[in-house]
């Protein structure tokens, strides 16, 4: 089974992935950040490095999707290939940070990849507001993230909401502003109760 966690930068995806992997005995797959050779350059000069960064993520996540589809384990994934293509790349293109030529090239590559894979069995979306995102980014203190602009985050957030509104797979939405799963056991139970109902309730996933 493939469980995926989606959400904006700083929404708590990695924390929730870790907690759910421990709770259910699932195998976690984390977003490749620390060893990313483009990320720091990208935040310093988005227009120059946007295409390189997005192709890097697309490559990594497509490999993950293929590996997950071949695994007998239940995998929980921190961020998905769909977010790169439906949110991050279009946001860069619309803001003038990725050229039309690069965006079309990227989109064609993504469409080809998607013809070969399926949606996750369950998508968990952490919905958060910009003030909460900014607070989380400041709290974790990654130096390269301190230069992220508010309008960039806001553009991503709008695209997340548009994507989730049209998402066709099995979906759980968590209010990340109210449900503090990382700090409150009762709030974490709210999340696991929703998951249990989806996976093991009267009408479990097909």
Tab-separated table of C-alpha atoms in Angstrom:
chain	number	residue	atom	x	y	z
A	1	UNK	CA	0.000	0.000	0.000
A	2	UNK	CA	1.134	3.542	-0.789
A	3	UNK	CA	0.271	6.306	1.691
A	4	UNK	CA	1.343	9.850	0.769
A	5	UNK	CA	1.616	13.071	2.786
A	6	UNK	CA	1.080	16.356	0.931
A	7	UNK	CA	1.320	19.964	2.074
A	8	UNK	CA	3.100	23.255	1.649
A	9	UNK	CA	6.648	23.965	2.833
A	10	UNK	CA	6.717	23.857	6.640
A	11	UNK	CA	3.287	22.236	7.019
A	12	UNK	CA	4.570	19.279	9.052
A	13	UNK	CA	4.812	16.561	6.394
A	14	UNK	CA	8.065	15.071	7.670
A	15	UNK	CA	6.900	15.073	11.297
A	16	UNK	CA	3.651	13.339	10.400
A	17	UNK	CA	5.447	10.841	8.169
A	18	UNK	CA	7.765	9.901	11.036
A	19	UNK	CA	4.925	9.584	13.529
A	20	UNK	CA	2.695	7.482	11.285
A	21	UNK	CA	5.561	5.215	10.237
A	22	UNK	CA	6.235	4.496	13.912
A	23	UNK	CA	2.548	4.126	14.815
A	24	UNK	CA	1.649	1.689	12.025
A	25	UNK	CA	4.997	0.064	11.283
A	26	UNK	CA	5.036	1.533	7.785
A	27	UNK	CA	8.229	2.148	5.816
A	28	UNK	CA	8.921	5.907	5.473
A	29	UNK	CA	10.241	7.643	2.369
A	30	UNK	CA	11.395	11.187	3.043
A	31	UNK	CA	11.730	14.171	0.757
A	32	UNK	CA	15.345	14.425	-0.532
A	33	UNK	CA	16.315	17.827	0.933
A	34	UNK	CA	19.613	17.681	2.787
A	35	UNK	CA	21.515	16.056	-0.068
A	36	UNK	CA	19.846	18.091	-2.817
A	37	UNK	CA	22.607	19.673	-4.949
A	38	UNK	CA	20.300	22.416	-6.292
A	39	UNK	CA	18.178	23.595	-3.361
A	40	UNK	CA	20.470	26.228	-1.870
A	41	UNK	CA	21.277	27.642	-5.315
A	42	UNK	CA	17.583	27.682	-6.170
A	43	UNK	CA	16.589	29.790	-3.176
A	44	UNK	CA	19.414	32.195	-3.975
A	45	UNK	CA	18.465	32.509	-7.687
A	46	UNK	CA	15.121	30.891	-8.512
A	47	UNK	CA	15.018	31.906	-12.156
A	48	UNK	CA	18.410	30.380	-12.928
A	49	UNK	CA	17.903	27.088	-11.090
A	50	UNK	CA	14.159	26.392	-11.212
A	51	UNK	CA	14.225	23.927	-14.112
A	52	UNK	CA	17.241	22.076	-12.735
A	53	UNK	CA	15.621	21.727	-9.319
A	54	UNK	CA	12.272	20.538	-10.645
A	55	UNK	CA	13.827	17.944	-12.944
A	56	UNK	CA	15.922	16.708	-10.018
A	57	UNK	CA	12.799	16.251	-7.893
A	58	UNK	CA	10.874	14.676	-10.774
A	59	UNK	CA	13.640	12.143	-11.331
A	60	UNK	CA	13.909	11.249	-7.637
A	61	UNK	CA	10.184	10.953	-7.075
A	62	UNK	CA	9.510	8.922	-10.199
A	63	UNK	CA	12.128	6.428	-9.047
A	64	UNK	CA	10.374	6.339	-5.673
A	65	UNK	CA	6.954	5.750	-7.225
A	66	UNK	CA	8.297	2.837	-9.274
A	67	UNK	CA	10.039	1.339	-6.231
A	68	UNK	CA	6.905	1.768	-4.107
A	69	UNK	CA	4.758	0.042	-6.737
A	70	UNK	CA	7.128	-2.932	-6.661
A	71	UNK	CA	7.372	-3.142	-2.865
A	72	UNK	CA	5.390	-5.556	-0.699
A	73	UNK	CA	5.632	-3.148	2.258
A	74	UNK	CA	3.242	-0.345	3.104
A	75	UNK	CA	5.153	2.820	2.229
A	76	UNK	CA	4.406	6.272	3.617
A	77	UNK	CA	5.872	9.024	1.457
A	78	UNK	CA	6.807	12.573	2.464
A	79	UNK	CA	5.601	14.696	-0.504
A	80	UNK	CA	4.612	13.302	-3.897
A	81	UNK	CA	5.471	13.612	-7.556
A	82	UNK	CA	2.085	15.282	-8.141
A	83	UNK	CA	2.992	18.285	-6.003
A	84	UNK	CA	6.089	19.006	-8.050
A	85	UNK	CA	4.179	18.966	-11.320
A	86	UNK	CA	0.829	20.456	-10.269
A	87	UNK	CA	2.054	23.046	-7.780
A	88	UNK	CA	5.749	23.914	-7.720
A	89	UNK	CA	6.570	23.887	-11.442
A	90	UNK	CA	3.406	25.791	-12.542
A	91	UNK	CA	3.959	28.331	-9.760
A	92	UNK	CA	7.501	28.951	-10.964
A	93	UNK	CA	6.314	29.241	-14.553
A	94	UNK	CA	3.486	31.665	-13.773
A	95	UNK	CA	5.752	33.840	-11.635
A	96	UNK	CA	8.291	34.130	-14.456
A	97	UNK	CA	10.875	31.937	-12.738
A	98	UNK	CA	10.660	29.156	-15.352
A	99	UNK	CA	10.562	29.796	-19.091
A	100	UNK	CA	7.725	28.567	-21.305
A	101	UNK	CA	10.145	26.264	-23.117
A	102	UNK	CA	11.420	24.673	-19.916
A	103	UNK	CA	7.922	24.337	-18.474
A	104	UNK	CA	6.591	22.567	-21.572
A	105	UNK	CA	9.575	20.230	-21.589
A	106	UNK	CA	9.035	19.473	-17.909
A	107	UNK	CA	5.263	18.985	-18.353
A	108	UNK	CA	5.726	16.569	-21.249
A	109	UNK	CA	8.152	14.512	-19.177
A	110	UNK	CA	5.745	14.423	-16.234
A	111	UNK	CA	2.800	13.359	-18.423
A	112	UNK	CA	4.861	10.489	-19.811
A	113	UNK	CA	5.786	9.348	-16.304
A	114	UNK	CA	2.177	9.541	-15.102
A	115	UNK	CA	1.051	7.238	-17.902
A	116	UNK	CA	3.116	4.541	-16.186
A	117	UNK	CA	2.071	4.937	-12.524
A	118	UNK	CA	-1.114	5.180	-10.438
A	119	UNK	CA	-2.339	7.420	-7.631
A	120	UNK	CA	-1.403	6.618	-4.004
A	121	UNK	CA	-3.862	4.382	-2.168
A	122	UNK	CA	-4.403	7.199	0.334
A	123	UNK	CA	-3.399	10.874	0.187
A	124	UNK	CA	-3.190	12.871	3.440
A	125	UNK	CA	-3.191	16.635	2.884
A	126	UNK	CA	-2.074	18.975	5.683
A	127	UNK	CA	-3.916	22.268	5.156
A	128	UNK	CA	-2.101	25.221	6.736
A	129	UNK	CA	-2.245	29.025	6.598
A	130	UNK	CA	0.703	31.226	5.647
A	131	UNK	CA	1.345	32.549	9.220
A	132	UNK	CA	1.607	28.980	10.514
A	133	UNK	CA	3.921	28.023	7.651
A	134	UNK	CA	6.190	31.007	8.318
A	135	UNK	CA	6.343	30.130	12.031
A	136	UNK	CA	7.292	26.525	11.235
A	137	UNK	CA	10.000	27.580	8.762
A	138	UNK	CA	11.445	29.957	11.341
A	139	UNK	CA	11.298	27.287	14.051
A	140	UNK	CA	13.265	24.672	12.105
A	141	UNK	CA	15.885	27.246	11.120
A	142	UNK	CA	17.132	25.994	7.764
A	143	UNK	CA	19.368	28.808	6.543
A	144	UNK	CA	18.492	28.480	2.864
A	145	UNK	CA	14.760	28.757	3.661
A	146	UNK	CA	15.071	32.142	5.358
A	147	UNK	CA	15.072	33.917	1.987
A	148	UNK	CA	11.738	32.401	0.860
A	149	UNK	CA	9.279	35.155	-0.042
A	150	UNK	CA	5.755	35.351	1.365
A	151	UNK	CA	4.254	35.760	-2.100
A	152	UNK	CA	6.030	32.569	-3.201
A	153	UNK	CA	4.489	30.632	-0.292
A	154	UNK	CA	1.090	32.192	-0.964
A	155	UNK	CA	1.251	31.160	-4.612
A	156	UNK	CA	2.051	27.601	-3.602
A	157	UNK	CA	-0.801	27.571	-1.089
A	158	UNK	CA	-3.327	28.674	-3.686
A	159	UNK	CA	-2.187	25.953	-6.052
A	160	UNK	CA	-2.361	23.316	-3.300
A	161	UNK	CA	-6.000	24.213	-2.671
A	162	UNK	CA	-6.828	24.124	-6.377
A	163	UNK	CA	-5.144	20.730	-6.740
A	164	UNK	CA	-6.859	19.219	-3.713
A	165	UNK	CA	-10.260	20.478	-4.907
A	166	UNK	CA	-9.872	18.382	-8.066
A	167	UNK	CA	-7.987	15.379	-6.613
A	168	UNK	CA	-9.638	12.119	-7.692
A	169	UNK	CA	-8.106	9.609	-5.276
A	170	UNK	CA	-8.818	8.644	-1.660
A	171	UNK	CA	-8.115	11.711	0.481
A	172	UNK	CA	-7.907	12.843	4.112
A	173	UNK	CA	-7.540	16.559	4.932
A	174	UNK	CA	-5.918	17.613	8.219
A	175	UNK	CA	-6.258	21.164	9.549
A	176	UNK	CA	-2.617	21.838	10.397
A	177	UNK	CA	-3.429	25.084	12.211
A	178	UNK	CA	-5.799	23.403	14.677
A	179	UNK	CA	-4.615	19.779	14.803
A	180	UNK	CA	-1.157	20.001	16.411
A	181	UNK	CA	-0.288	16.337	15.904
A	182	UNK	CA	3.417	16.902	16.564
A	183	UNK	CA	2.891	18.223	20.094
A	184	UNK	CA	-0.448	16.852	21.289
A	185	UNK	CA	-1.208	13.096	21.567
A	186	UNK	CA	-4.951	13.795	21.441
A	187	UNK	CA	-4.529	15.677	18.174
A	188	UNK	CA	-2.399	12.868	16.754
A	189	UNK	CA	-5.228	10.474	17.649
A	190	UNK	CA	-7.580	12.626	15.568
A	191	UNK	CA	-5.326	11.906	12.589
A	192	UNK	CA	-5.001	8.181	13.267
A	193	UNK	CA	-8.759	7.826	13.812
A	194	UNK	CA	-9.339	9.304	10.346
A	195	UNK	CA	-6.785	6.933	8.850
A	196	UNK	CA	-8.213	3.915	10.660
A	197	UNK	CA	-11.687	4.756	9.368
A	198	UNK	CA	-10.368	4.953	5.796
A	199	UNK	CA	-8.222	1.850	5.907
A	200	UNK	CA	-10.020	-0.433	8.349
A	201	UNK	CA	-13.596	0.909	8.700
A	202	UNK	CA	-16.868	-0.485	7.374
A	203	UNK	CA	-16.026	0.698	3.886
A	204	UNK	CA	-12.219	0.353	3.570
A	205	UNK	CA	-10.272	1.325	0.490
A	206	UNK	CA	-10.639	-0.929	-2.518
